[in-house]
């Protein structure tokens, strides 16, 4: 997949929400989030937690140096896409058309059981790749 920079670009006009972060997150951008026990958002860790959506590319701090881009402190607002098409960060190889769920550190992986975030509309060949996802949450 070609390298792309979507800063300042609205990829989707789909529904978004703003929620309070329940913990400090080093870089929330393009990561799957879920609610914690207090109703605040944290990075989803795996498919056992219902995924609320994916944090927008412009979520968190936006500094020119890039050192703290995407950072949020506990209590900061997080902008989240809850339905539609987005880019998420892959945890490993994902086939186009595969169902995906949350994985470690808010990434996405091929779904096997638990809660599904949606369907991969592009492939990922390795961890760290961006994969286009159509959000359509359900339980596998």
Tab-separated table of N, CA and C in Angstrom:
chain	number	residue	atom	x	y	z
A	1	UNK	N	0.848	-1.180	0.000
A	1	UNK	CA	0.000	0.000	0.000
A	1	UNK	C	0.891	1.241	0.000
A	2	UNK	N	0.532	2.220	-0.778
A	2	UNK	CA	1.297	3.454	-0.863
A	2	UNK	C	1.268	4.201	0.464
A	3	UNK	N	2.346	4.919	0.740
A	3	UNK	CA	2.402	5.747	1.947
A	3	UNK	C	1.489	6.948	1.735
A	4	UNK	N	0.679	7.239	2.743
A	4	UNK	CA	-0.266	8.349	2.624
A	4	UNK	C	-0.262	9.166	3.899
A	5	UNK	N	-0.563	10.443	3.780
A	5	UNK	CA	-0.698	11.323	4.932
A	5	UNK	C	-2.082	11.937	4.862
A	6	UNK	N	-2.930	11.624	5.842
A	6	UNK	CA	-4.300	12.115	5.839
A	6	UNK	C	-4.511	13.283	6.802
A	7	UNK	N	-3.429	13.898	7.297
A	7	UNK	CA	-3.586	15.028	8.210
A	7	UNK	C	-4.423	16.115	7.559
A	8	UNK	N	-5.418	16.572	8.278
A	8	UNK	CA	-6.262	17.644	7.794
A	8	UNK	C	-7.309	17.210	6.796
A	9	UNK	N	-7.404	15.925	6.510
A	9	UNK	CA	-8.364	15.414	5.542
A	9	UNK	C	-9.474	14.681	6.271
A	10	UNK	N	-10.707	15.030	5.964
A	10	UNK	CA	-11.830	14.288	6.526
A	10	UNK	C	-12.105	13.124	5.598
A	11	UNK	N	-11.789	11.910	6.062
A	11	UNK	CA	-11.927	10.722	5.224
A	11	UNK	C	-13.382	10.315	5.098
A	12	UNK	N	-14.137	10.503	6.144
A	12	UNK	CA	-15.514	10.031	6.153
A	12	UNK	C	-16.401	11.052	6.851
A	13	UNK	N	-17.590	11.222	6.350
A	13	UNK	CA	-18.546	12.116	7.005
A	13	UNK	C	-19.475	11.317	7.909
A	14	UNK	N	-19.088	10.107	8.252
A	14	UNK	CA	-19.891	9.226	9.096
A	14	UNK	C	-19.940	9.752	10.529
A	15	UNK	N	-20.845	9.192	11.344
A	15	UNK	CA	-21.037	9.676	12.712
A	15	UNK	C	-19.793	9.559	13.587
A	16	UNK	N	-19.513	10.634	14.288
A	16	UNK	CA	-18.426	10.640	15.265
A	16	UNK	C	-18.968	11.087	16.609
A	17	UNK	N	-18.259	10.697	17.655
A	17	UNK	CA	-18.599	11.133	19.006
A	17	UNK	C	-17.328	11.625	19.680
A	18	UNK	N	-17.497	12.354	20.761
A	18	UNK	CA	-16.371	12.790	21.575
A	18	UNK	C	-16.574	12.200	22.961
A	19	UNK	N	-15.570	11.482	23.447
A	19	UNK	CA	-15.636	10.861	24.763
A	19	UNK	C	-14.381	11.208	25.554
A	20	UNK	N	-14.478	11.106	26.873
A	20	UNK	CA	-13.365	11.399	27.771
A	20	UNK	C	-12.444	10.186	27.892
A	21	UNK	N	-11.136	10.439	27.798
A	21	UNK	CA	-10.154	9.365	27.947
A	21	UNK	C	-10.084	8.929	29.404
A	22	UNK	N	-10.076	7.632	29.627
A	22	UNK	CA	-10.004	7.084	30.977
A	22	UNK	C	-8.585	6.883	31.463
A	23	UNK	N	-7.616	7.047	30.581
A	23	UNK	CA	-6.204	6.874	30.926
A	23	UNK	C	-5.365	7.635	29.911
A	24	UNK	N	-4.115	7.881	30.252
A	24	UNK	CA	-3.198	8.495	29.295
A	24	UNK	C	-2.914	7.491	28.179
A	25	UNK	N	-2.913	7.988	26.941
A	25	UNK	CA	-2.631	7.145	25.777
A	25	UNK	C	-1.554	7.857	24.965
A	26	UNK	N	-0.471	7.165	24.686
A	26	UNK	CA	0.661	7.772	23.991
A	26	UNK	C	0.292	8.243	22.589
A	27	UNK	N	-0.475	7.434	21.847
A	27	UNK	CA	-0.912	7.815	20.505
A	27	UNK	C	-2.226	7.095	20.197
A	28	UNK	N	-3.326	7.837	20.244
A	28	UNK	CA	-4.663	7.255	20.084
A	28	UNK	C	-5.105	7.174	18.623
A	29	UNK	N	-4.412	7.860	17.738
A	29	UNK	CA	-4.840	7.975	16.338
A	29	UNK	C	-4.956	6.616	15.653
A	30	UNK	N	-6.094	6.408	14.972
A	30	UNK	CA	-6.356	5.189	14.197
A	30	UNK	C	-6.338	3.925	15.055
A	31	UNK	N	-6.681	4.066	16.329
A	31	UNK	CA	-6.698	2.926	17.249
A	31	UNK	C	-8.129	2.650	17.701
A	32	UNK	N	-8.424	1.380	17.945
A	32	UNK	CA	-9.742	0.950	18.406
A	32	UNK	C	-9.876	1.301	19.884
A	33	UNK	N	-11.022	1.892	20.240
A	33	UNK	CA	-11.265	2.244	21.639
A	33	UNK	C	-12.517	1.538	22.156
A	34	UNK	N	-12.556	1.396	23.473
A	34	UNK	CA	-13.678	0.761	24.159
A	34	UNK	C	-13.927	1.535	25.447
A	35	UNK	N	-15.080	1.311	26.063
A	35	UNK	CA	-15.366	1.942	27.351
A	35	UNK	C	-14.733	1.141	28.477
A	36	UNK	N	-14.220	1.849	29.499
A	36	UNK	CA	-13.757	1.175	30.710
A	36	UNK	C	-14.915	1.071	31.697
A	37	UNK	N	-14.659	0.581	32.891
A	37	UNK	CA	-15.722	0.375	33.881
A	37	UNK	C	-16.351	1.679	34.366
A	38	UNK	N	-15.707	2.829	34.077
A	38	UNK	CA	-16.241	4.136	34.462
A	38	UNK	C	-16.906	4.863	33.299
A	39	UNK	N	-17.033	4.196	32.154
A	39	UNK	CA	-17.670	4.811	30.997
A	39	UNK	C	-16.772	5.764	30.232
A	40	UNK	N	-15.466	5.679	30.457
A	40	UNK	CA	-14.500	6.503	29.731
A	40	UNK	C	-13.788	5.616	28.719
A	41	UNK	N	-13.190	6.232	27.690
A	41	UNK	CA	-12.578	5.422	26.641
A	41	UNK	C	-11.113	5.114	26.923
A	42	UNK	N	-10.750	3.893	26.551
A	42	UNK	CA	-9.384	3.396	26.643
A	42	UNK	C	-9.104	2.615	25.362
A	43	UNK	N	-7.849	2.293	25.127
A	43	UNK	CA	-7.540	1.449	23.973
A	43	UNK	C	-8.114	0.063	24.201
A	44	UNK	N	-8.769	-0.473	23.193
A	44	UNK	CA	-9.277	-1.843	23.274
A	44	UNK	C	-8.077	-2.783	23.244
A	45	UNK	N	-8.130	-3.841	24.056
A	45	UNK	CA	-6.987	-4.747	24.173
A	45	UNK	C	-7.153	-6.038	23.384
A	46	UNK	N	-8.406	-6.443	23.174
A	46	UNK	CA	-8.664	-7.698	22.469
A	46	UNK	C	-10.147	-7.782	22.128
A	47	UNK	N	-10.569	-8.919	21.589
A	47	UNK	CA	-11.945	-9.086	21.117
A	47	UNK	C	-12.948	-9.377	22.226
A	48	UNK	N	-12.507	-9.392	23.488
A	48	UNK	CA	-13.450	-9.649	24.580
A	48	UNK	C	-14.206	-8.393	25.001
A	49	UNK	N	-13.759	-7.241	24.548
A	49	UNK	CA	-14.392	-5.970	24.886
A	49	UNK	C	-15.097	-5.406	23.657
A	50	UNK	N	-16.322	-4.904	23.843
A	50	UNK	CA	-17.074	-4.328	22.730
A	50	UNK	C	-16.365	-3.071	22.221
A	51	UNK	N	-16.025	-3.010	20.935
A	51	UNK	CA	-15.341	-1.836	20.389
A	51	UNK	C	-16.333	-0.705	20.113
A	52	UNK	N	-16.067	0.466	20.644
A	52	UNK	CA	-16.926	1.627	20.401
A	52	UNK	C	-16.697	2.159	18.993
A	53	UNK	N	-15.444	2.208	18.578
A	53	UNK	CA	-15.097	2.720	17.262
A	53	UNK	C	-13.601	2.917	17.155
A	54	UNK	N	-13.186	3.772	16.218
A	54	UNK	CA	-11.773	4.026	15.960
A	54	UNK	C	-11.511	5.520	16.111
A	55	UNK	N	-10.464	5.867	16.868
A	55	UNK	CA	-10.106	7.272	17.064
A	55	UNK	C	-9.689	7.886	15.727
A	56	UNK	N	-10.119	9.103	15.497
A	56	UNK	CA	-9.812	9.798	14.245
A	56	UNK	C	-8.329	10.118	14.130
A	57	UNK	N	-7.850	10.325	12.906
A	57	UNK	CA	-6.449	10.665	12.655
A	57	UNK	C	-6.080	11.974	13.349
A	58	UNK	N	-7.031	12.864	13.557
A	58	UNK	CA	-6.764	14.146	14.204
A	58	UNK	C	-7.010	14.108	15.710
A	59	UNK	N	-7.276	12.943	16.284
A	59	UNK	CA	-7.519	12.839	17.725
A	59	UNK	C	-6.219	13.066	18.491
A	60	UNK	N	-6.357	13.594	19.695
A	60	UNK	CA	-5.190	13.805	20.549
A	60	UNK	C	-4.409	15.040	20.160
A	61	UNK	N	-3.214	15.159	20.748
A	61	UNK	CA	-2.352	16.310	20.498
A	61	UNK	C	-1.932	16.333	19.033
A	62	UNK	N	-1.735	17.539	18.515
A	62	UNK	CA	-1.300	17.690	17.132
A	62	UNK	C	-0.161	18.700	17.114
A	63	UNK	N	1.069	18.210	17.335
A	63	UNK	CA	2.204	19.122	17.347
A	63	UNK	C	3.035	18.944	16.082
A	64	UNK	N	3.679	20.020	15.662
A	64	UNK	CA	4.423	20.034	14.408
A	64	UNK	C	5.603	19.069	14.442
A	65	UNK	N	6.242	18.911	15.590
A	65	UNK	CA	7.423	18.042	15.681
A	65	UNK	C	7.064	16.571	15.534
A	66	UNK	N	5.814	16.215	15.859
A	66	UNK	CA	5.395	14.827	15.780
A	66	UNK	C	5.729	14.014	17.009
A	67	UNK	N	6.456	14.600	17.958
A	67	UNK	CA	6.872	13.861	19.151
A	67	UNK	C	5.697	13.456	20.024
A	68	UNK	N	4.672	14.297	20.077
A	68	UNK	CA	3.525	14.007	20.934
A	68	UNK	C	2.221	13.905	20.147
A	69	UNK	N	2.295	13.797	18.839
A	69	UNK	CA	1.083	13.714	18.030
A	69	UNK	C	0.239	12.527	18.458
A	70	UNK	N	-1.053	12.778	18.646
A	70	UNK	CA	-1.984	11.727	19.032
A	70	UNK	C	-2.051	11.450	20.518
A	71	UNK	N	-1.206	12.083	21.312
A	71	UNK	CA	-1.190	11.828	22.756
A	71	UNK	C	-2.425	12.422	23.424
A	72	UNK	N	-2.987	11.672	24.367
A	72	UNK	CA	-4.070	12.186	25.204
A	72	UNK	C	-3.753	11.856	26.654
A	73	UNK	N	-4.141	12.756	27.535
A	73	UNK	CA	-4.028	12.524	28.976
A	73	UNK	C	-5.379	12.048	29.481
A	74	UNK	N	-5.391	11.400	30.614
A	74	UNK	CA	-6.660	11.008	31.229
A	74	UNK	C	-7.513	12.259	31.382
A	75	UNK	N	-8.760	12.192	30.951
A	75	UNK	CA	-9.664	13.335	31.024
A	75	UNK	C	-9.751	14.141	29.743
A	76	UNK	N	-8.802	13.965	28.818
A	76	UNK	CA	-8.849	14.665	27.533
A	76	UNK	C	-9.965	14.098	26.661
A	77	UNK	N	-10.418	14.906	25.708
A	77	UNK	CA	-11.415	14.449	24.743
A	77	UNK	C	-10.760	13.586	23.667
A	78	UNK	N	-11.494	12.566	23.227
A	78	UNK	CA	-11.057	11.705	22.129
A	78	UNK	C	-12.170	11.697	21.088
A	79	UNK	N	-11.833	12.042	19.842
A	79	UNK	CA	-12.787	12.020	18.735
A	79	UNK	C	-12.802	10.619	18.141
A	80	UNK	N	-14.010	10.025	18.024
A	80	UNK	CA	-14.130	8.621	17.647
A	80	UNK	C	-15.139	8.449	16.517
A	81	UNK	N	-14.735	7.733	15.476
A	81	UNK	CA	-15.655	7.340	14.412
A	81	UNK	C	-16.375	6.089	14.884
A	82	UNK	N	-17.707	6.130	14.929
A	82	UNK	CA	-18.471	4.997	15.459
A	82	UNK	C	-19.175	4.182	14.377
A	83	UNK	N	-19.208	4.701	13.168
A	83	UNK	CA	-19.833	3.979	12.061
A	83	UNK	C	-19.302	4.562	10.764
A	84	UNK	N	-19.041	3.721	9.800
A	84	UNK	CA	-18.543	4.203	8.521
A	84	UNK	C	-17.232	3.536	8.165
A	85	UNK	N	-16.418	4.232	7.373
A	85	UNK	CA	-15.152	3.690	6.891
A	85	UNK	C	-14.001	4.507	7.456
A	86	UNK	N	-12.983	3.794	7.941
A	86	UNK	CA	-11.833	4.464	8.548
A	86	UNK	C	-10.568	3.669	8.248
A	87	UNK	N	-9.445	4.212	8.665
A	87	UNK	CA	-8.191	3.469	8.654
A	87	UNK	C	-7.844	3.112	10.085
A	88	UNK	N	-7.414	1.875	10.293
A	88	UNK	CA	-6.970	1.406	11.601
A	88	UNK	C	-5.593	0.774	11.426
A	89	UNK	N	-4.879	0.628	12.522
A	89	UNK	CA	-3.536	0.057	12.480
A	89	UNK	C	-3.620	-1.452	12.703
A	90	UNK	N	-3.021	-2.202	11.786
A	90	UNK	CA	-3.065	-3.667	11.847
A	90	UNK	C	-2.085	-4.215	12.875
A	91	UNK	N	-2.471	-5.322	13.498
A	91	UNK	CA	-1.618	-6.032	14.447
A	91	UNK	C	-0.749	-7.065	13.724
A	92	UNK	N	-1.074	-7.359	12.492
A	92	UNK	CA	-0.358	-8.345	11.681
A	92	UNK	C	-1.033	-8.432	10.333
A	93	UNK	N	-0.745	-9.465	9.589
A	93	UNK	CA	-1.343	-9.637	8.265
A	93	UNK	C	-2.857	-9.823	8.373
A	94	UNK	N	-3.590	-9.134	7.496
A	94	UNK	CA	-5.053	-9.219	7.438
A	94	UNK	C	-5.443	-9.278	5.968
A	95	UNK	N	-6.301	-10.213	5.616
A	95	UNK	CA	-6.769	-10.335	4.234
A	95	UNK	C	-7.915	-9.365	3.971
A	96	UNK	N	-7.956	-8.819	2.774
A	96	UNK	CA	-9.083	-7.986	2.367
A	96	UNK	C	-10.351	-8.830	2.451
A	97	UNK	N	-11.400	-8.291	3.066
A	97	UNK	CA	-12.659	-9.002	3.220
A	97	UNK	C	-12.790	-9.755	4.530
A	98	UNK	N	-11.719	-9.821	5.314
A	98	UNK	CA	-11.765	-10.531	6.600
A	98	UNK	C	-12.474	-9.698	7.658
A	99	UNK	N	-13.191	-10.370	8.546
A	99	UNK	CA	-13.741	-9.693	9.723
A	99	UNK	C	-12.566	-9.356	10.636
A	100	UNK	N	-12.597	-8.157	11.241
A	100	UNK	CA	-11.517	-7.747	12.142
A	100	UNK	C	-12.073	-7.389	13.510
A	101	UNK	N	-11.243	-7.613	14.515
A	101	UNK	CA	-11.604	-7.261	15.885
A	101	UNK	C	-10.435	-6.530	16.521
A	102	UNK	N	-10.667	-6.007	17.715
A	102	UNK	CA	-9.613	-5.310	18.442
A	102	UNK	C	-8.528	-6.291	18.844
A	103	UNK	N	-7.295	-5.792	18.866
A	103	UNK	CA	-6.142	-6.576	19.307
A	103	UNK	C	-5.302	-5.683	20.224
A	104	UNK	N	-4.139	-6.147	20.602
A	104	UNK	CA	-3.280	-5.437	21.548
A	104	UNK	C	-3.073	-3.978	21.162
A	105	UNK	N	-3.123	-3.108	22.170
A	105	UNK	CA	-2.812	-1.686	22.010
A	105	UNK	C	-3.721	-0.970	21.017
A	106	UNK	N	-4.985	-1.431	20.895
A	106	UNK	CA	-5.944	-0.755	20.036
A	106	UNK	C	-5.769	-1.010	18.553
A	107	UNK	N	-4.973	-2.008	18.199
A	107	UNK	CA	-4.804	-2.369	16.791
A	107	UNK	C	-5.941	-3.299	16.374
A	108	UNK	N	-5.946	-3.718	15.110
A	108	UNK	CA	-6.953	-4.675	14.636
A	108	UNK	C	-6.272	-5.939	14.131
A	109	UNK	N	-6.984	-7.064	14.278
A	109	UNK	CA	-6.500	-8.362	13.822
A	109	UNK	C	-7.672	-9.119	13.221
A	110	UNK	N	-7.377	-10.161	12.469
A	110	UNK	CA	-8.432	-11.011	11.927
A	110	UNK	C	-9.253	-11.578	13.080
A	111	UNK	N	-10.570	-11.427	12.989
A	111	UNK	CA	-11.466	-11.872	14.063
A	111	UNK	C	-11.629	-13.384	14.032
A	112	UNK	N	-11.645	-13.977	15.217
A	112	UNK	CA	-11.916	-15.412	15.327
A	112	UNK	C	-13.104	-15.663	16.245
A	113	UNK	N	-13.153	-14.979	17.369
A	113	UNK	CA	-14.270	-15.069	18.313
A	113	UNK	C	-14.461	-13.700	18.944
A	114	UNK	N	-15.496	-13.570	19.748
A	114	UNK	CA	-15.713	-12.327	20.482
A	114	UNK	C	-16.364	-11.250	19.642
A	115	UNK	N	-16.067	-10.009	19.987
A	115	UNK	CA	-16.679	-8.864	19.317
A	115	UNK	C	-15.902	-8.487	18.064
A	116	UNK	N	-16.637	-8.260	16.988
A	116	UNK	CA	-16.054	-7.874	15.704
A	116	UNK	C	-16.252	-6.375	15.521
A	117	UNK	N	-15.201	-5.685	15.083
A	117	UNK	CA	-15.290	-4.258	14.782
A	117	UNK	C	-15.919	-4.041	13.414
A	118	UNK	N	-15.537	-4.840	12.432
A	118	UNK	CA	-16.062	-4.667	11.081
A	118	UNK	C	-15.320	-5.529	10.088
A	119	UNK	N	-15.283	-5.075	8.829
A	119	UNK	CA	-14.660	-5.852	7.754
A	119	UNK	C	-13.512	-5.054	7.137
A	120	UNK	N	-12.411	-5.744	6.846
A	120	UNK	CA	-11.259	-5.113	6.206
A	120	UNK	C	-11.578	-4.864	4.739
A	121	UNK	N	-11.440	-3.622	4.306
A	121	UNK	CA	-11.685	-3.268	2.908
A	121	UNK	C	-10.381	-3.127	2.134
A	122	UNK	N	-9.276	-3.389	2.815
A	122	UNK	CA	-7.957	-3.466	2.184
A	122	UNK	C	-7.160	-4.492	2.976
A	123	UNK	N	-6.065	-4.932	2.417
A	123	UNK	CA	-5.234	-5.930	3.092
A	123	UNK	C	-4.096	-5.259	3.851
A	124	UNK	N	-3.597	-5.957	4.864
A	124	UNK	CA	-2.388	-5.552	5.580
A	124	UNK	C	-1.417	-6.720	5.489
A	125	UNK	N	-0.148	-6.431	5.253
A	125	UNK	CA	0.835	-7.508	5.142
A	125	UNK	C	1.638	-7.707	6.417
A	126	UNK	N	1.636	-6.682	7.305
A	126	UNK	CA	2.428	-6.789	8.529
A	126	UNK	C	1.871	-5.855	9.595
A	127	UNK	N	2.319	-6.062	10.820
A	127	UNK	CA	1.941	-5.183	11.931
A	127	UNK	C	2.384	-3.758	11.612
A	128	UNK	N	1.521	-2.804	11.940
A	128	UNK	CA	1.819	-1.399	11.699
A	128	UNK	C	1.251	-0.861	10.401
A	129	UNK	N	0.831	-1.748	9.496
A	129	UNK	CA	0.190	-1.299	8.256
A	129	UNK	C	-1.164	-0.676	8.573
A	130	UNK	N	-1.581	0.247	7.720
A	130	UNK	CA	-2.932	0.792	7.825
A	130	UNK	C	-3.863	-0.084	7.002
A	131	UNK	N	-5.009	-0.401	7.571
A	131	UNK	CA	-6.010	-1.198	6.879
A	131	UNK	C	-7.324	-0.422	6.889
A	132	UNK	N	-7.976	-0.348	5.733
A	132	UNK	CA	-9.263	0.339	5.637
A	132	UNK	C	-10.329	-0.589	6.213
A	133	UNK	N	-11.140	-0.075	7.133
A	133	UNK	CA	-12.143	-0.892	7.826
A	133	UNK	C	-13.516	-0.250	7.700
A	134	UNK	N	-14.503	-1.045	7.345
A	134	UNK	CA	-15.915	-0.640	7.398
A	134	UNK	C	-16.417	-1.059	8.769
A	135	UNK	N	-16.711	-0.080	9.625
A	135	UNK	CA	-17.159	-0.375	10.988
A	135	UNK	C	-18.591	-0.892	10.960
A	136	UNK	N	-18.778	-2.052	11.556
A	136	UNK	CA	-20.082	-2.694	11.644
A	136	UNK	C	-20.007	-3.696	12.800
A	137	UNK	N	-20.081	-3.184	14.031
A	137	UNK	CA	-19.846	-4.013	15.206
A	137	UNK	C	-20.907	-5.097	15.396
A	138	UNK	N	-20.440	-6.273	15.793
A	138	UNK	CA	-21.335	-7.377	16.171
A	138	UNK	C	-20.531	-8.411	16.949
A	139	UNK	N	-21.220	-9.378	17.548
A	139	UNK	CA	-20.541	-10.444	18.281
A	139	UNK	C	-20.483	-11.687	17.408
A	140	UNK	N	-19.260	-12.231	17.251
A	140	UNK	CA	-19.051	-13.423	16.411
A	140	UNK	C	-19.611	-14.665	17.086
